Coordinates of N, CA and C in Angstrom, one line a residue:
M1 N 103.5 80.9 85.4 CA 104.8 81.2 86.0 C 104.8 82.9 86.1
M2 N 103.6 83.3 85.1 CA 103.9 85.3 84.9 C 103.2 85.8 86.0
P3 N 102.2 85.3 86.9 CA 101.9 85.4 88.3 C 102.7 85.0 89.0
F4 N 103.3 84.9 89.8 CA 104.1 84.3 90.8 C 105.5 85.9 90.1
R5 N 105.8 85.8 88.6 CA 106.9 86.4 88.1 C 106.7 88.3 88.6
L6 N 104.8 88.2 88.5 CA 104.4 89.5 88.1 C 104.6 89.9 90.0
L7 N 104.5 88.9 91.3 CA 104.7 88.8 92.7 C 105.6 89.4 93.1
L8 N 106.9 89.1 92.4 CA 108.1 89.4 92.5 C 109.0 90.5 92.5
F9 N 108.8 90.6 91.4 CA 108.1 92.2 90.6 C 107.8 93.4 91.5
C10 N 106.4 93.0 92.2 CA 105.1 93.5 93.0 C 106.8 93.8 94.8
L11 N 106.8 92.7 95.2 CA 108.3 92.6 96.1 C 108.6 92.9 95.9
A12 N 110.3 93.0 94.8 CA 111.2 93.4 94.5 C 111.5 94.9 94.8
M13 N 110.1 96.2 94.4 CA 110.5 96.7 93.7 C 109.8 97.4 95.5
T14 N 108.8 96.8 96.5 CA 108.7 97.6 97.5 C 109.9 97.6 98.2
W15 N 111.1 96.3 99.1 CA 111.5 96.1 99.7 C 112.7 96.2 99.0
G16 N 114.0 96.4 97.3 CA 114.6 96.8 97.2 C 114.9 95.1 97.0
S17 N 117.5 95.3 96.7 CA 117.3 94.4 97.4 C 118.0 93.4 97.6
H18 N 117.0 94.1 99.0 CA 117.2 92.9 99.9 C 115.9 92.1 99.6
A19 N 114.8 92.5 98.7 CA 114.1 91.7 99.5 C 113.2 90.0 98.8
L20 N 114.3 89.7 98.4 CA 114.3 88.3 97.9 C 115.2 86.8 99.1
A21 N 116.1 88.0 100.3 CA 116.8 87.2 100.6 C 116.5 85.6 101.4
G22 N 116.6 84.8 101.5 CA 116.3 84.0 102.5 C 114.7 83.3 103.2
G23 N 115.5 83.2 103.9 CA 114.2 82.8 105.5 C 113.8 84.6 105.5
S24 N 114.9 85.7 105.6 CA 113.8 86.6 105.7 C 112.6 86.8 104.9
F25 N 113.2 86.7 103.7 CA 112.1 86.8 102.6 C 110.6 86.1 103.8
L26 N 110.7 84.9 103.1 CA 109.7 84.1 104.1 C 108.9 84.7 105.2
E27 N 109.7 85.1 105.9 CA 109.7 85.7 107.2 C 108.3 86.9 107.5
K28 N 109.1 87.5 106.3 CA 108.5 88.8 105.7 C 107.3 88.8 105.6
V29 N 107.2 87.1 104.5 CA 105.0 87.1 103.4 C 104.6 86.5 104.4
E30 N 105.5 85.9 105.7 CA 104.1 85.1 106.5 C 104.1 86.6 107.8
A31 N 104.6 87.7 108.3 CA 103.4 88.3 108.9 C 103.2 89.9 108.1
M32 N 103.3 89.7 106.9 CA 102.8 90.3 105.7 C 100.8 89.5 105.5
K33 N 101.6 88.7 105.8 CA 100.2 87.8 105.5 C 99.1 87.5 106.8
A34 N 99.8 87.7 107.9 CA 98.8 88.2 109.0 C 98.5 88.9 109.7
A35 N 99.0 90.9 109.1 CA 99.0 92.0 108.9 C 97.9 92.4 108.4
G36 N 96.9 91.5 107.7 CA 97.0 91.6 106.1 C 97.4 92.9 104.7
S37 N 99.0 92.8 105.0 CA 99.2 93.6 104.1 C 100.5 93.1 103.6
L38 N 99.9 91.6 102.7 CA 101.0 91.1 101.4 C 100.4 91.6 100.2
P39 N 101.3 91.8 99.6 CA 100.4 92.4 98.2 C 99.6 91.1 97.2
G40 N 98.7 91.1 97.0 CA 97.4 90.4 95.9 C 97.7 90.9 94.7
L41 N 97.6 89.9 93.6 CA 97.0 89.0 92.2 C 95.8 90.1 91.5
A42 N 96.7 90.2 90.1 CA 95.3 91.2 90.0 C 95.3 90.2 88.5
R43 N 94.3 90.2 87.4 CA 94.4 90.2 85.9 C 95.6 90.8 85.2
D44 N 96.1 91.6 86.2 CA 96.7 92.4 85.0 C 97.8 93.4 85.4
G45 N 98.4 92.5 86.5 CA 99.0 93.3 87.9 C 99.1 92.3 88.5
V46 N 99.1 94.0 90.1 CA 99.1 93.5 91.6 C 98.3 94.6 91.9
Y47 N 97.7 94.0 93.3 CA 96.9 95.6 94.1 C 98.1 95.2 95.1
L48 N 98.6 96.9 95.8 CA 99.0 97.1 96.7 C 98.3 97.6 97.8
P49 N 97.9 97.2 98.5 CA 97.0 97.9 99.8 C 98.1 98.3 100.6
R50 N 96.9 99.4 101.2 CA 97.0 100.0 102.4 C 97.8 99.8 103.4
A51 N 97.0 98.6 104.1 CA 98.7 98.4 105.1 C 100.3 98.4 104.6
L52 N 100.2 97.5 103.8 CA 101.6 98.3 103.3 C 102.6 98.7 103.0
L53 N 101.8 99.9 102.0 CA 101.6 101.1 101.2 C 102.1 101.9 102.5
L54 N 101.3 102.4 104.0 CA 101.3 103.1 105.2 C 102.5 102.4 106.2
D55 N 103.1 101.0 106.2 CA 103.4 101.2 106.9 C 105.2 101.5 106.1
E56 N 105.1 101.2 104.9 CA 106.3 102.0 104.3 C 106.7 103.7 104.1
L57 N 105.5 103.9 104.3 CA 105.9 105.1 104.2 C 105.9 106.0 105.9
R58 N 105.2 105.2 107.0 CA 106.2 105.5 108.0 C 107.5 104.6 107.9
K59 N 108.7 103.7 107.7 CA 109.7 103.3 107.5 C 109.8 104.9 107.0
S60 N 109.9 105.1 105.5 CA 111.6 106.1 105.5 C 110.5 107.8 106.1
V61 N 110.1 108.1 106.2 CA 109.6 109.6 107.0 C 109.3 109.4 108.1
D62 N 109.2 109.1 108.9 CA 108.8 108.9 110.6 C 110.7 109.7 110.9
S63 N 110.1 110.9 112.4 CA 111.0 111.2 112.6 C 111.0 112.1 113.9
D64 N 111.8 112.3 114.7 CA 110.9 113.5 115.6 C 110.5 114.1 114.8
R65 N 110.4 115.3 113.5 CA 109.9 115.8 113.1 C 109.0 116.3 112.9
V66 N 109.1 114.8 111.5 CA 107.6 114.2 110.9 C 107.1 112.9 111.2
K67 N 106.0 112.8 111.2 CA 104.8 111.8 111.2 C 104.0 111.5 110.6
V68 N 104.2 110.2 109.9 CA 103.3 109.3 109.1 C 101.4 109.3 110.8
K69 N 100.6 110.0 109.9 CA 99.0 109.8 111.0 C 98.5 109.1 110.0
D70 N 98.6 109.2 108.5 CA 97.0 108.4 107.9 C 97.5 108.3 106.6
L71 N 97.0 106.7 106.2 CA 96.7 106.8 104.1 C 95.7 106.3 103.6
L72 N 94.9 107.3 102.8 CA 93.3 107.5 102.8 C 93.7 107.4 100.9
L73 N 92.5 106.0 99.7 CA 92.6 105.7 98.8 C 92.2 105.5 98.8
S74 N 91.1 105.8 97.5 CA 89.5 105.8 97.0 C 89.9 105.6 95.3
D75 N 89.3 105.4 94.8 CA 88.5 106.1 93.6 C 88.8 106.5 93.5
E76 N 89.2 108.6 94.1 CA 89.5 109.0 93.6 C 91.0 109.7 93.0
K77 N 91.3 109.9 94.3 CA 93.4 109.9 95.8 C 93.0 108.8 96.0
G78 N 94.2 109.0 96.6 CA 95.4 109.3 97.5 C 95.2 110.5 98.0
T79 N 95.7 109.9 99.9 CA 95.8 111.3 100.6 C 96.7 110.8 102.2
V80 N 97.6 111.8 101.8 CA 98.6 111.6 103.2 C 98.2 112.7 103.9
I81 N 98.3 112.0 104.6 CA 98.1 113.1 105.6 C 99.6 112.9 106.7
L82 N 100.3 114.4 107.2 CA 101.5 113.9 108.1 C 101.6 115.3 109.2
V83 N 102.3 115.3 110.5 CA 101.9 115.7 111.6 C 103.2 115.9 111.9
S84 N 103.7 117.3 112.1 CA 105.0 118.1 111.8 C 104.9 118.8 113.1
K85 N 105.9 118.1 113.7 CA 105.9 118.9 115.3 C 107.1 120.3 114.6
S86 N 106.6 121.3 115.6 CA 107.7 121.8 115.4 C 107.3 123.4 116.3
R87 N 107.2 124.8 116.5 CA 107.5 125.6 117.4 C 105.2 125.8 117.0
V88 N 104.7 124.8 115.9 CA 103.2 124.7 116.2 C 103.1 124.0 115.1
D89 N 102.6 123.0 116.1 CA 101.9 121.3 115.3 C 101.3 121.4 114.3
T90 N 101.6 121.2 113.7 CA 101.2 121.3 111.7 C 100.5 120.3 110.6
E91 N 99.5 119.8 110.6 CA 99.5 118.7 109.9 C 98.9 119.4 108.3
I92 N 99.7 118.3 107.9 CA 99.9 118.7 106.3 C 99.1 117.5 105.3
T93 N 98.5 118.2 105.1 CA 97.5 117.0 104.1 C 97.5 117.3 102.6
V94 N 98.5 115.6 101.8 CA 98.3 116.1 101.0 C 98.2 115.1 99.3
D95 N 97.3 115.7 99.0 CA 96.7 114.8 98.0 C 96.7 114.7 96.7
F96 N 96.9 113.7 95.9 CA 98.0 112.8 94.8 C 96.8 112.4 93.9
R97 N 97.0 112.5 92.8 CA 96.7 111.4 91.8 C 97.9 110.8 90.6
F98 N 97.5 109.5 90.7 CA 98.5 109.4 89.4 C 98.7 109.6 87.7
L99 N 99.0 110.1 87.6 CA 98.6 110.5 86.1 C 100.1 109.4 84.8
D100 N 100.3 109.9 84.3 CA 100.6 108.4 83.5 C 102.4 108.2 83.6
V101 N 102.4 106.7 83.1 CA 103.8 106.3 83.6 C 104.5 106.5 82.1
D102 N 105.9 106.3 82.5 CA 107.1 106.6 81.2 C 108.1 105.9 81.6
W103 N 107.7 104.5 81.5 CA 108.6 103.7 81.5 C 110.1 103.4 80.7
P104 N 109.9 103.7 79.6 CA 111.2 103.3 79.3 C 112.5 104.8 79.9
N105 N 112.0 105.6 80.6 CA 112.5 106.7 81.0 C 112.4 106.6 83.2
R106 N 111.4 105.3 83.1 CA 111.4 104.9 84.6 C 110.7 105.9 85.9
T107 N 110.0 106.4 85.1 CA 109.4 107.3 85.3 C 108.4 107.4 86.1
I108 N 106.9 107.9 86.9 CA 106.3 107.8 87.0 C 105.9 109.1 88.0
W109 N 104.5 109.6 87.4 CA 104.4 110.6 87.6 C 103.1 110.6 88.5
M110 N 103.1 111.9 89.1 CA 102.0 111.9 89.4 C 101.4 114.0 89.6
T111 N 100.7 114.3 90.1 CA 100.2 115.2 90.5 C 99.2 116.0 91.7
Y112 N 99.3 116.9 92.0 CA 99.6 116.7 94.2 C 98.7 118.2 94.0
N113 N 98.7 117.7 95.2 CA 97.7 119.0 95.8 C 97.5 119.6 97.7
E114 N 98.4 120.1 98.6 CA 99.2 119.9 99.8 C 97.8 121.1 100.8
M115 N 97.8 121.0 101.7 CA 97.2 121.9 102.8 C 97.6 121.4 103.7
A116 N 98.0 122.8 104.8 CA 98.5 122.8 105.8 C 97.3 123.1 107.8
K117 N 97.1 123.3 108.3 CA 96.6 123.7 109.0 C 97.4 122.9 110.4
S118 N 96.2 123.8 111.6 CA 96.6 123.2 113.1 C 96.9 121.6 113.3
A119 N 97.7 121.6 113.8 CA 97.3 120.3 114.5 C 96.6 120.0 116.0
S120 N 96.8 121.1 116.7 CA 96.6 121.9 117.8 C 94.7 121.1 118.6
D121 N 94.8 120.6 119.3 CA 93.4 119.8 119.7 C 92.4 120.5 120.9
T122 N 92.9 121.8 120.4 CA 91.9 123.3 121.4 C 91.9 123.4 120.2
L123 N 90.6 124.1 119.9 CA 89.3 125.6 118.9 C 90.5 127.2 118.4
L124 N 91.3 127.1 120.1 CA 91.8 128.3 119.4 C 93.1 128.1 119.3
G125 N 93.4 126.9 120.2 CA 95.0 126.2 119.5 C 95.1 126.6 117.4
R126 N 94.0 125.8 117.6 CA 93.8 125.1 115.7 C 94.0 126.9 115.0
I127 N 92.8 128.0 115.7 CA 93.3 129.1 114.5 C 94.2 130.0 114.8
L128 N 94.6 130.2 115.8 CA 95.9 131.2 116.3 C 97.3 130.2 115.5
G129 N 97.0 128.8 115.8 CA 98.0 127.7 114.3 C 98.5 128.1 113.4
T130 N 96.1 128.1 113.1 CA 96.4 128.1 110.9 C 97.0 129.6 110.9
V131 N 96.6 130.3 111.5 CA 97.2 131.8 111.2 C 98.8 132.3 111.1
A132 N 100.3 131.4 111.8 CA 100.5 131.3 112.1 C 101.4 130.6 111.0
I133 N 100.5 129.6 110.4 CA 101.0 129.0 109.2 C 101.1 129.5 107.7
S134 N 99.9 129.9 107.8 CA 99.9 131.3 106.6 C 100.3 131.8 106.8
V135 N 100.9 133.0 107.7 CA 101.5 133.6 108.1 C 103.0 133.1 106.9
F136 N 102.9 132.5 107.8 CA 104.5 131.6 107.0 C 104.4 131.4 105.9
E137 N 104.2 130.3 105.4 CA 103.9 130.4 104.3 C 104.0 130.9 102.9
A138 N 103.2 132.0 103.3 CA 102.9 134.0 102.7 C 104.0 134.1 102.8
A139 N 105.2 134.0 104.2 CA 106.7 135.5 104.1 C 107.1 134.5 103.3
S140 N 107.5 133.1 103.5 CA 109.2 132.2 103.3 C 108.2 131.5 101.2
G141 N 106.9 131.1 100.6 CA 106.5 130.9 99.5 C 107.0 129.4 99.5
S142 N 107.3 129.0 100.0 CA 107.9 127.8 99.6 C 106.1 126.6 100.3
T143 N 106.5 125.2 99.9 CA 105.6 124.5 100.3 C 105.5 123.0 100.9
H144 N 105.3 122.3 101.5 CA 106.8 121.0 102.4 C 106.4 120.0 101.7
V145 N 105.8 119.5 100.2 CA 106.0 118.5 98.8 C 107.5 119.2 98.5
E146 N 107.7 120.3 98.2 CA 108.1 121.0 97.4 C 110.3 121.0 98.6
S147 N 110.3 121.1 99.8 CA 111.2 120.9 101.2 C 111.6 119.3 100.7
A148 N 110.0 118.7 101.1 CA 110.2 117.0 101.5 C 111.4 116.8 100.5
V149 N 111.3 117.5 98.7 CA 112.1 116.5 97.5 C 113.1 116.7 97.4
S150 N 113.2 118.1 97.4 CA 114.2 119.4 97.6 C 115.8 118.5 97.9
G151 N 117.0 118.4 96.5 CA 118.0 117.5 96.2 C 118.2 116.2 96.6
K152 N 116.7 115.3 96.4 CA 117.1 114.1 96.2 C 116.6 113.9 94.6
P153 N 118.1 113.4 94.4 CA 117.8 112.9 92.7 C 116.6 112.5 92.4
Y154 N 115.8 111.2 92.7 CA 114.7 110.5 92.5 C 113.1 111.1 92.7
F155 N 113.7 112.3 93.1 CA 112.3 113.6 92.5 C 112.3 114.7 91.2
R156 N 111.1 114.3 90.5 CA 111.3 116.0 90.0 C 110.2 116.2 89.7
L157 N 110.7 118.3 90.3 CA 108.9 118.7 90.5 C 108.9 119.9 89.4
E158 N 107.3 119.8 88.3 CA 107.1 120.3 87.6 C 105.9 120.9 87.4
D159 N 105.6 122.1 88.2 CA 105.2 123.0 89.7 C 104.0 122.0 89.9
N160 N 102.9 121.7 89.6 CA 102.3 120.9 90.5 C 102.1 119.5 89.6
R161 N 103.0 119.0 89.9 CA 103.4 117.7 89.2 C 104.7 117.1 89.0
I162 N 105.0 115.8 90.0 CA 105.5 115.4 91.0 C 106.6 114.4 90.1
G163 N 107.7 114.5 89.1 CA 107.9 112.9 88.7 C 108.8 111.7 89.5
I164 N 108.3 110.4 89.9 CA 109.5 110.0 90.1 C 110.1 108.7 89.6
M165 N 111.2 109.0 89.5 CA 112.4 108.0 88.8 C 113.2 106.9 89.7
L166 N 112.4 105.8 89.2 CA 113.1 104.3 90.2 C 114.0 104.3 90.1
D167 N 114.6 104.2 88.0 CA 116.6 104.2 88.6 C 116.5 104.9 89.4
K168 N 116.9 105.7 89.3 CA 117.1 106.3 90.2 C 117.5 106.6 92.2
I169 N 116.3 105.7 92.9 CA 116.4 105.0 94.0 C 117.1 104.5 94.4
P170 N 118.2 104.1 95.4 CA 119.2 103.3 95.2 C 118.6 102.4 95.9
S171 N 117.2 101.5 96.3 CA 117.5 100.2 96.5 C 117.1 99.8 95.5
L172 N 116.3 100.3 93.7 CA 115.5 100.1 93.0 C 116.8 99.8 92.2
E173 N 118.2 100.3 92.2 CA 118.7 100.2 91.7 C 119.3 99.0 91.1
K174 N 119.7 97.4 91.7 CA 119.8 96.6 91.7 C 118.1 95.7 91.5
P175 N 117.2 95.9 91.7 CA 116.2 94.5 90.7 C 115.8 95.4 89.3
L176 N 115.3 96.5 89.3 CA 115.7 96.4 88.0 C 116.5 96.7 86.5
A177 N 118.0 96.6 87.6 CA 119.2 95.7 86.4 C 119.1 94.2 86.6
A178 N 118.1 93.6 86.8 CA 118.1 92.0 87.4 C 118.1 91.4 86.1
K179 N 118.6 90.8 85.4 CA 119.1 89.6 84.5 C 118.5 88.9 83.8
V180 N 117.1 87.8 82.9 CA 117.4 86.7 82.0 C 118.3 85.9 81.6
G181 N 119.4 85.5 82.1 CA 120.3 85.1 80.8 C 121.0 86.7 80.3
H182 N 121.2 86.9 78.6 CA 122.0 88.4 78.4 C 120.9 89.6 78.4
V183 N 119.2 89.8 78.7 CA 118.4 90.4 78.8 C 118.0 91.4 79.9
R184 N 117.6 92.9 80.6 CA 117.3 93.1 81.6 C 116.6 92.5 81.6
L185 N 115.3 91.5 82.5 CA 114.2 91.6 83.0 C 113.2 92.8 83.3
F186 N 113.1 93.7 83.2 CA 112.4 95.3 83.0 C 112.8 95.7 81.5
D187 N 112.8 94.8 81.2 CA 113.8 96.4 79.7 C 112.4 95.4 78.3
L188 N 111.6 93.8 79.7 CA 110.7 93.6 78.7 C 109.3 93.9 79.6
I189 N 109.6 93.8 80.9 CA 108.8 93.5 81.7 C 108.1 94.5 82.9
G190 N 107.3 95.8 82.0 CA 107.4 97.2 83.4 C 106.0 97.5 84.4
I191 N 105.7 99.0 84.5 CA 104.5 99.1 85.0 C 103.3 100.1 83.6
R192 N 103.1 99.4 83.6 CA 101.7 100.5 82.7 C 100.9 101.5 83.4
S193 N 100.1 101.3 85.0 CA 100.4 102.2 84.5 C 99.6 101.8 86.8
L194 N 98.8 103.0 87.0 CA 98.8 103.2 88.9 C 97.5 103.5 89.0
K195 N 97.2 103.3 90.1 CA 95.6 104.0 90.1 C 94.8 103.5 91.8
T196 N 94.4 105.0 92.2 CA 94.4 105.0 93.3 C 92.5 103.5 92.7
E197 N 92.8 102.8 94.3 CA 91.2 102.6 94.1 C 90.4 102.7 95.0
K198 N 89.8 101.2 96.7 CA 89.0 101.3 97.5 C 90.3 101.0 98.5
D199 N 90.5 101.7 99.7 CA 92.0 101.2 100.8 C 93.5 99.5 99.9
R200 N 93.0 100.3 98.2 CA 95.2 100.0 97.8 C 95.3 100.7 96.4
I201 N 96.3 100.2 95.8 CA 96.8 100.7 94.6 C 97.0 100.5 94.1
H202 N 96.0 100.0 92.3 CA 96.8 98.3 91.7 C 97.0 99.3 90.8
V203 N 98.0 98.3 90.1 CA 99.9 98.1 88.9 C 99.1 97.4 88.0
S204 N 99.6 98.5 87.2 CA 99.0 97.3 85.6 C 100.2 96.7 85.6
L205 N 100.4 96.2 85.3 CA 101.6 95.2 84.1 C 101.9 94.8 82.9
G206 N 102.7 94.7 82.2 CA 102.7 94.1 81.3 C 104.4 94.4 80.6
L207 N 104.1 94.0 79.2 CA 104.9 93.9 78.3 C 105.7 95.2 77.8
V208 N 105.9 95.9 77.8 CA 107.2 97.0 77.6 C 107.6 97.3 75.9

């Protein structure tokens, strides 16, 4: 029974409170299975495949101004590649590594480093674009990650660390408050650690 509950946990954390609703849930599982993006069970938790994570990133980030180009995952780190559409098209690379998980406070900590360069297809365009980006960033003193999370209550920035407060994310409030009898399920079981691996993220779950 425990592996099945872990899988439900993973699905709930991925899709939020609407994840386990009737026929739409089964249809979504079948579609994910066909696309190779269905979460898998590990001995101590679950694996989230790159295809699933990339799809979710694009749903939450893609707009007229910003597109998620790719997500790279290895044993050393994860890398999100974005393209920002403006006067100078910019490719933004954000490397991240998971740190500790503060489950009592429902917070996942990561460290990150970002770089920007011109997304132009021509050598001259890349050179001029990169110069323009460097001048703008030096003048403004701002970073793309900081701008992206500004004003969002579920992110916390500390230097080059970012905390994701899961219980502040609207779609996760109900799943995290789910009860079994009179006990909140995720007061008993939760995320113990996260680790990037080749083309997936390993989520270690257990009693907390």
